[in-house]
Amino acid sequence: MFDGTRVLRIILTICFLVVFLSPGYSYSKAQQNIFDVYILGLKLGRLNYAVELKDNLYSAAGNLRSTGIFSVVSKYKFEASSQGKVENGLFKPKYYSEKSDTGRRKEEKTLLYSRSSIELKTKKIPKPYWQDPNEQLDTLDPMSAIIFILKDQKRANICAQDFAMFDGIRRVKIKFTHGEETSDGQLNCHGIYTRMGGYSAKELKDGRNFPFNVKYEYQNEFYKVISFQIETNRGRAKFVRR
């Protein structure tokens, strides 16, 4: 039987597509972005997010929730927020939080950053395979990773992202490997999402490396993301900009 909630949750975790809702954050402060989410060819969700960059500081907010047929059988909602600063073009997170509600289980998690440590706040009981937060200072939180990947790009920087992400428990590597132009003038960037640590043996049996691609369209001297998708052994997830 197709377990929509489980597949959606697994794919969203794999996709590093956590999304964002910050206390007091207003979408009017920044441009809102909306993507329809397709899993196994069915439109099952919607991603909304907005990013504000000002005076070398950034903040982001948004949400991902089930829609259509999937929302009838299972109410799924994922919310998160991130704040930090920009140094020499690199994101330095200061705060990250996420909330999820699958209809059967609710979870919350917060990361607080300092120069020498990352403090994880969660009600979950730590597992032996979890990654030590204080050894993850070279990583981006999931929200900052989203900004880094989905922001408009200059030609010189496109298809070149290579970084690690940490969600408080798991470490992954996200690397763009190559790109090619399409016949209609768009640009496809390909990459690999690799699970590095913090996963159970059962989770690792589901796979370690997952290919993805991001499609850009040239608009007003920048390349803008119009879609992205990732392949998993649970199926394909595709996000298409409205």
CSV table of C-alpha atoms in Angstrom, one decimal:
chain,number,residue,atom,x,y,z
A,1,MET,CA,0.0,0.0,0.0
A,2,PHE,CA,1.2,3.5,-0.8
A,3,ASP,CA,2.0,5.3,2.5
A,4,GLY,CA,1.8,8.9,1.4
A,5,THR,CA,2.7,10.4,4.7
A,6,ARG,CA,5.9,8.3,5.1
A,7,VAL,CA,6.9,8.8,1.5
A,8,LEU,CA,6.4,12.6,1.7
A,9,ARG,CA,8.4,12.8,5.0
A,10,ILE,CA,11.2,10.7,3.7
A,11,ILE,CA,11.5,12.6,0.4
A,12,LEU,CA,11.3,15.9,2.1
A,13,THR,CA,14.1,14.9,4.5
A,14,ILE,CA,16.2,13.7,1.6
A,15,CYS,CA,15.4,16.8,-0.5
A,16,PHE,CA,16.7,19.0,2.4
A,17,LEU,CA,13.6,21.0,1.7
A,18,VAL,CA,12.6,22.2,5.1
A,19,VAL,CA,10.6,25.4,5.0
A,20,PHE,CA,10.1,28.2,7.1
A,21,LEU,CA,7.9,30.1,9.6
A,22,SER,CA,9.5,32.7,11.9
A,23,PRO,CA,7.7,34.4,14.8
A,24,GLY,CA,6.8,37.9,13.7
A,25,TYR,CA,8.0,37.4,10.2
A,26,SER,CA,5.9,39.0,7.5
A,27,TYR,CA,5.9,37.8,3.9
A,28,SER,CA,5.4,41.4,2.9
A,29,LYS,CA,9.1,42.0,3.8
A,30,ALA,CA,10.4,39.9,0.9
A,31,GLN,CA,9.3,38.3,-2.3
A,32,GLN,CA,7.3,35.2,-1.8
A,33,ASN,CA,8.1,32.0,-3.7
A,34,ILE,CA,5.6,29.2,-4.3
A,35,PHE,CA,6.4,25.7,-5.6
A,36,ASP,CA,3.9,22.9,-6.3
A,37,VAL,CA,5.2,19.5,-5.0
A,38,TYR,CA,4.8,16.4,-7.1
A,39,ILE,CA,5.6,12.9,-5.8
A,40,LEU,CA,5.3,9.9,-8.1
A,41,GLY,CA,3.7,12.3,-10.6
A,42,LEU,CA,0.9,13.4,-8.2
A,43,LYS,CA,0.6,16.9,-6.9
A,44,LEU,CA,0.6,16.3,-3.2
A,45,GLY,CA,1.9,19.5,-1.6
A,46,ARG,CA,2.8,23.1,-1.8
A,47,LEU,CA,6.0,24.9,-0.7
A,48,ASN,CA,5.8,28.6,0.2
A,49,TYR,CA,8.9,30.5,1.4
A,50,ALA,CA,10.3,34.0,1.5
A,51,VAL,CA,13.8,35.4,2.1
A,52,GLU,CA,14.9,38.8,3.2
A,53,LEU,CA,18.5,40.0,2.8
A,54,LYS,CA,19.4,43.3,4.4
A,55,ASP,CA,22.6,44.8,5.8
A,56,ASN,CA,24.5,41.5,5.5
A,57,LEU,CA,21.8,39.8,7.5
A,58,TYR,CA,19.3,37.2,6.3
A,59,SER,CA,16.1,35.7,7.5
A,60,ALA,CA,13.6,33.3,5.9
A,61,ALA,CA,10.2,31.9,6.5
A,62,GLY,CA,7.7,29.6,4.9
A,63,ASN,CA,5.8,26.4,5.1
A,64,LEU,CA,5.3,23.1,3.3
A,65,ARG,CA,1.9,21.4,3.6
A,66,SER,CA,-0.1,18.7,1.9
A,67,THR,CA,-2.7,19.6,-0.7
A,68,GLY,CA,-5.1,18.0,-3.1
A,69,ILE,CA,-5.9,14.3,-2.7
A,70,PHE,CA,-3.1,13.8,-0.1
A,71,SER,CA,-4.6,16.4,2.2
A,72,VAL,CA,-7.8,14.5,2.4
A,73,VAL,CA,-6.2,11.3,3.7
A,74,SER,CA,-3.4,12.9,5.7
A,75,LYS,CA,-2.8,16.4,7.0
A,76,TYR,CA,1.0,17.1,6.7
A,77,LYS,CA,2.6,20.4,7.7
A,78,PHE,CA,6.3,21.4,8.1
A,79,GLU,CA,7.3,24.8,9.2
A,80,ALA,CA,10.7,26.3,10.0
A,81,SER,CA,12.7,29.5,10.3
A,82,SER,CA,16.3,30.6,10.0
A,83,GLN,CA,18.3,33.8,10.7
A,84,GLY,CA,22.0,34.6,10.2
A,85,LYS,CA,24.5,36.9,8.6
A,86,VAL,CA,26.4,36.9,5.3
A,87,GLU,CA,30.2,37.1,5.3
A,88,ASN,CA,32.1,37.3,2.0
A,89,GLY,CA,29.1,35.8,0.2
A,90,LEU,CA,28.8,32.9,2.6
A,91,PHE,CA,25.9,32.2,5.0
A,92,LYS,CA,26.6,32.0,8.7
A,93,PRO,CA,23.5,30.8,10.6
A,94,LYS,CA,22.7,32.1,14.0
A,95,TYR,CA,19.3,30.4,14.6
A,96,TYR,CA,17.2,27.7,13.1
A,97,SER,CA,14.0,26.0,14.2
A,98,GLU,CA,11.5,23.6,12.7
A,99,LYS,CA,8.1,22.2,13.5
A,100,SER,CA,6.4,19.2,11.9
A,101,ASP,CA,2.9,17.7,12.2
A,102,THR,CA,2.2,14.5,10.3
A,103,GLY,CA,-1.3,14.2,11.9
A,104,ARG,CA,0.0,11.4,14.1
A,105,ARG,CA,3.2,12.9,15.5
A,106,LYS,CA,4.3,16.5,16.3
A,107,GLU,CA,8.0,17.4,16.6
A,108,GLU,CA,10.0,20.6,17.3
A,109,LYS,CA,13.7,21.3,17.0
A,110,THR,CA,15.9,24.4,17.5
A,111,LEU,CA,19.5,25.1,16.8
A,112,LEU,CA,21.4,28.0,18.4
A,113,TYR,CA,24.8,28.9,17.0
A,114,SER,CA,27.8,30.6,18.5
A,115,ARG,CA,31.4,30.8,17.3
A,116,SER,CA,32.5,27.6,19.1
A,117,SER,CA,29.3,25.6,19.5
A,118,ILE,CA,25.9,24.6,18.3
A,119,GLU,CA,23.2,24.0,20.9
A,120,LEU,CA,20.4,21.5,19.9
A,121,LYS,CA,17.1,21.8,21.7
A,122,THR,CA,14.7,18.9,21.2
A,123,LYS,CA,12.5,16.6,23.2
A,124,LYS,CA,13.8,13.6,21.3
A,125,ILE,CA,16.0,11.1,23.3
A,126,PRO,CA,19.5,11.2,21.7
A,127,LYS,CA,20.6,8.1,19.8
A,128,PRO,CA,24.1,6.8,19.7
A,129,TYR,CA,24.5,7.4,16.0
A,130,TRP,CA,23.5,11.1,16.2
A,131,GLN,CA,26.2,13.6,15.1
A,132,ASP,CA,27.8,15.8,17.7
A,133,PRO,CA,26.5,19.4,17.0
A,134,ASN,CA,29.7,21.0,18.1
A,135,GLU,CA,31.6,19.2,15.3
A,136,GLN,CA,29.3,20.7,12.7
A,137,LEU,CA,30.4,24.3,12.7
A,138,ASP,CA,31.3,24.1,9.0
A,139,THR,CA,27.7,23.3,8.0
A,140,LEU,CA,24.6,25.2,7.0
A,141,ASP,CA,21.3,24.6,8.6
A,142,PRO,CA,18.5,23.3,6.2
A,143,MET,CA,17.0,26.8,5.7
A,144,SER,CA,20.3,28.4,4.9
A,145,ALA,CA,20.9,25.6,2.5
A,146,ILE,CA,17.7,26.3,0.7
A,147,ILE,CA,18.6,30.0,0.3
A,148,PHE,CA,22.0,29.0,-1.0
A,149,ILE,CA,20.6,26.7,-3.6
A,150,LEU,CA,17.4,28.5,-4.7
A,151,LYS,CA,18.7,32.1,-4.8
A,152,ASP,CA,19.2,33.8,-8.2
A,153,GLN,CA,22.6,33.0,-9.6
A,154,LYS,CA,25.2,34.7,-11.8
A,155,ARG,CA,26.6,32.5,-14.6
A,156,ALA,CA,30.0,32.3,-12.9
A,157,ASN,CA,28.6,30.7,-9.7
A,158,ILE,CA,25.9,28.4,-11.1
A,159,CYS,CA,26.3,24.6,-10.8
A,160,ALA,CA,29.2,25.1,-8.4
A,161,GLN,CA,27.7,24.8,-4.9
A,162,ASP,CA,29.5,22.3,-2.7
A,163,PHE,CA,28.7,22.3,1.1
A,164,ALA,CA,27.6,20.3,4.1
A,165,MET,CA,24.3,20.6,5.9
A,166,PHE,CA,23.3,19.7,9.5
A,167,ASP,CA,19.8,19.5,10.8
A,168,GLY,CA,20.7,19.0,14.5
A,169,ILE,CA,21.0,15.2,14.1
A,170,ARG,CA,22.2,14.3,10.6
A,171,ARG,CA,25.0,15.6,8.4
A,172,VAL,CA,24.8,15.5,4.6
A,173,LYS,CA,26.9,16.7,1.7
A,174,ILE,CA,25.3,18.5,-1.1
A,175,LYS,CA,27.5,18.9,-4.2
A,176,PHE,CA,26.6,20.1,-7.7
A,177,THR,CA,28.6,18.1,-10.2
A,178,HIS,CA,27.9,19.5,-13.6
A,179,GLY,CA,25.4,21.3,-15.8
A,180,GLU,CA,24.3,21.6,-19.4
A,181,GLU,CA,22.2,24.0,-21.4
A,182,THR,CA,18.9,22.7,-22.8
A,183,SER,CA,17.5,23.3,-26.3
A,184,ASP,CA,15.1,25.9,-25.0
A,185,GLY,CA,17.9,28.0,-23.4
A,186,GLN,CA,17.4,26.8,-19.9
A,187,LEU,CA,20.2,25.4,-17.7
A,188,ASN,CA,20.2,22.1,-15.9
A,189,CYS,CA,22.5,21.6,-12.9
A,190,HIS,CA,23.0,18.1,-11.6
A,191,GLY,CA,24.3,17.1,-8.2
A,192,ILE,CA,24.4,14.4,-5.5
A,193,TYR,CA,22.9,14.5,-2.0
A,194,THR,CA,25.0,12.2,0.3
A,195,ARG,CA,24.2,11.0,3.8
A,196,MET,CA,27.3,11.4,5.8
A,197,GLY,CA,26.3,10.6,9.4
A,198,GLY,CA,23.5,10.7,12.0
A,199,TYR,CA,21.4,8.0,10.3
A,200,SER,CA,20.3,4.6,11.7
A,201,ALA,CA,21.4,1.4,9.9
A,202,LYS,CA,17.8,1.1,8.7
A,203,GLU,CA,17.8,4.5,7.2
A,204,LEU,CA,21.1,3.9,5.5
A,205,LYS,CA,19.6,0.8,3.9
A,206,ASP,CA,17.2,3.2,2.1
A,207,GLY,CA,20.3,4.7,0.4
A,208,ARG,CA,23.2,7.0,0.9
A,209,ASN,CA,23.5,8.9,-2.4
A,210,PHE,CA,20.6,10.5,-4.1
A,211,PRO,CA,20.9,12.4,-7.5
A,212,PHE,CA,19.1,15.7,-8.0
A,213,ASN,CA,18.9,18.4,-10.5
A,214,VAL,CA,17.9,22.1,-10.5
A,215,LYS,CA,16.6,23.8,-13.6
A,216,TYR,CA,17.3,27.5,-14.1
A,217,GLU,CA,15.9,30.1,-16.5
A,218,TYR,CA,17.8,33.2,-17.5
A,219,GLN,CA,15.8,36.3,-16.4
A,220,ASN,CA,17.1,39.9,-16.1
A,221,GLU,CA,20.8,39.0,-16.0
A,222,PHE,CA,20.3,36.2,-13.4
A,223,TYR,CA,19.5,32.5,-13.5
A,224,LYS,CA,16.3,31.8,-11.6
A,225,VAL,CA,15.2,28.4,-10.4
A,226,ILE,CA,12.1,27.2,-12.1
A,227,SER,CA,12.1,23.6,-10.9
A,228,PHE,CA,14.1,21.0,-9.0
A,229,GLN,CA,13.7,17.3,-8.4
A,230,ILE,CA,15.4,14.4,-6.6
A,231,GLU,CA,15.4,10.7,-7.2
A,232,THR,CA,15.0,8.3,-4.2
A,233,ASN,CA,14.2,4.6,-4.0
A,234,ARG,CA,10.8,5.7,-2.7
A,235,GLY,CA,10.1,7.6,-5.9
A,236,ARG,CA,10.7,11.0,-7.6
A,237,ALA,CA,9.9,14.3,-6.0
A,238,LYS,CA,9.6,17.4,-8.2
A,239,PHE,CA,9.1,21.0,-7.2
A,240,VAL,CA,7.8,23.3,-9.9
A,241,ARG,CA,7.7,27.1,-9.4
A,242,ARG,CA,4.3,28.7,-9.9
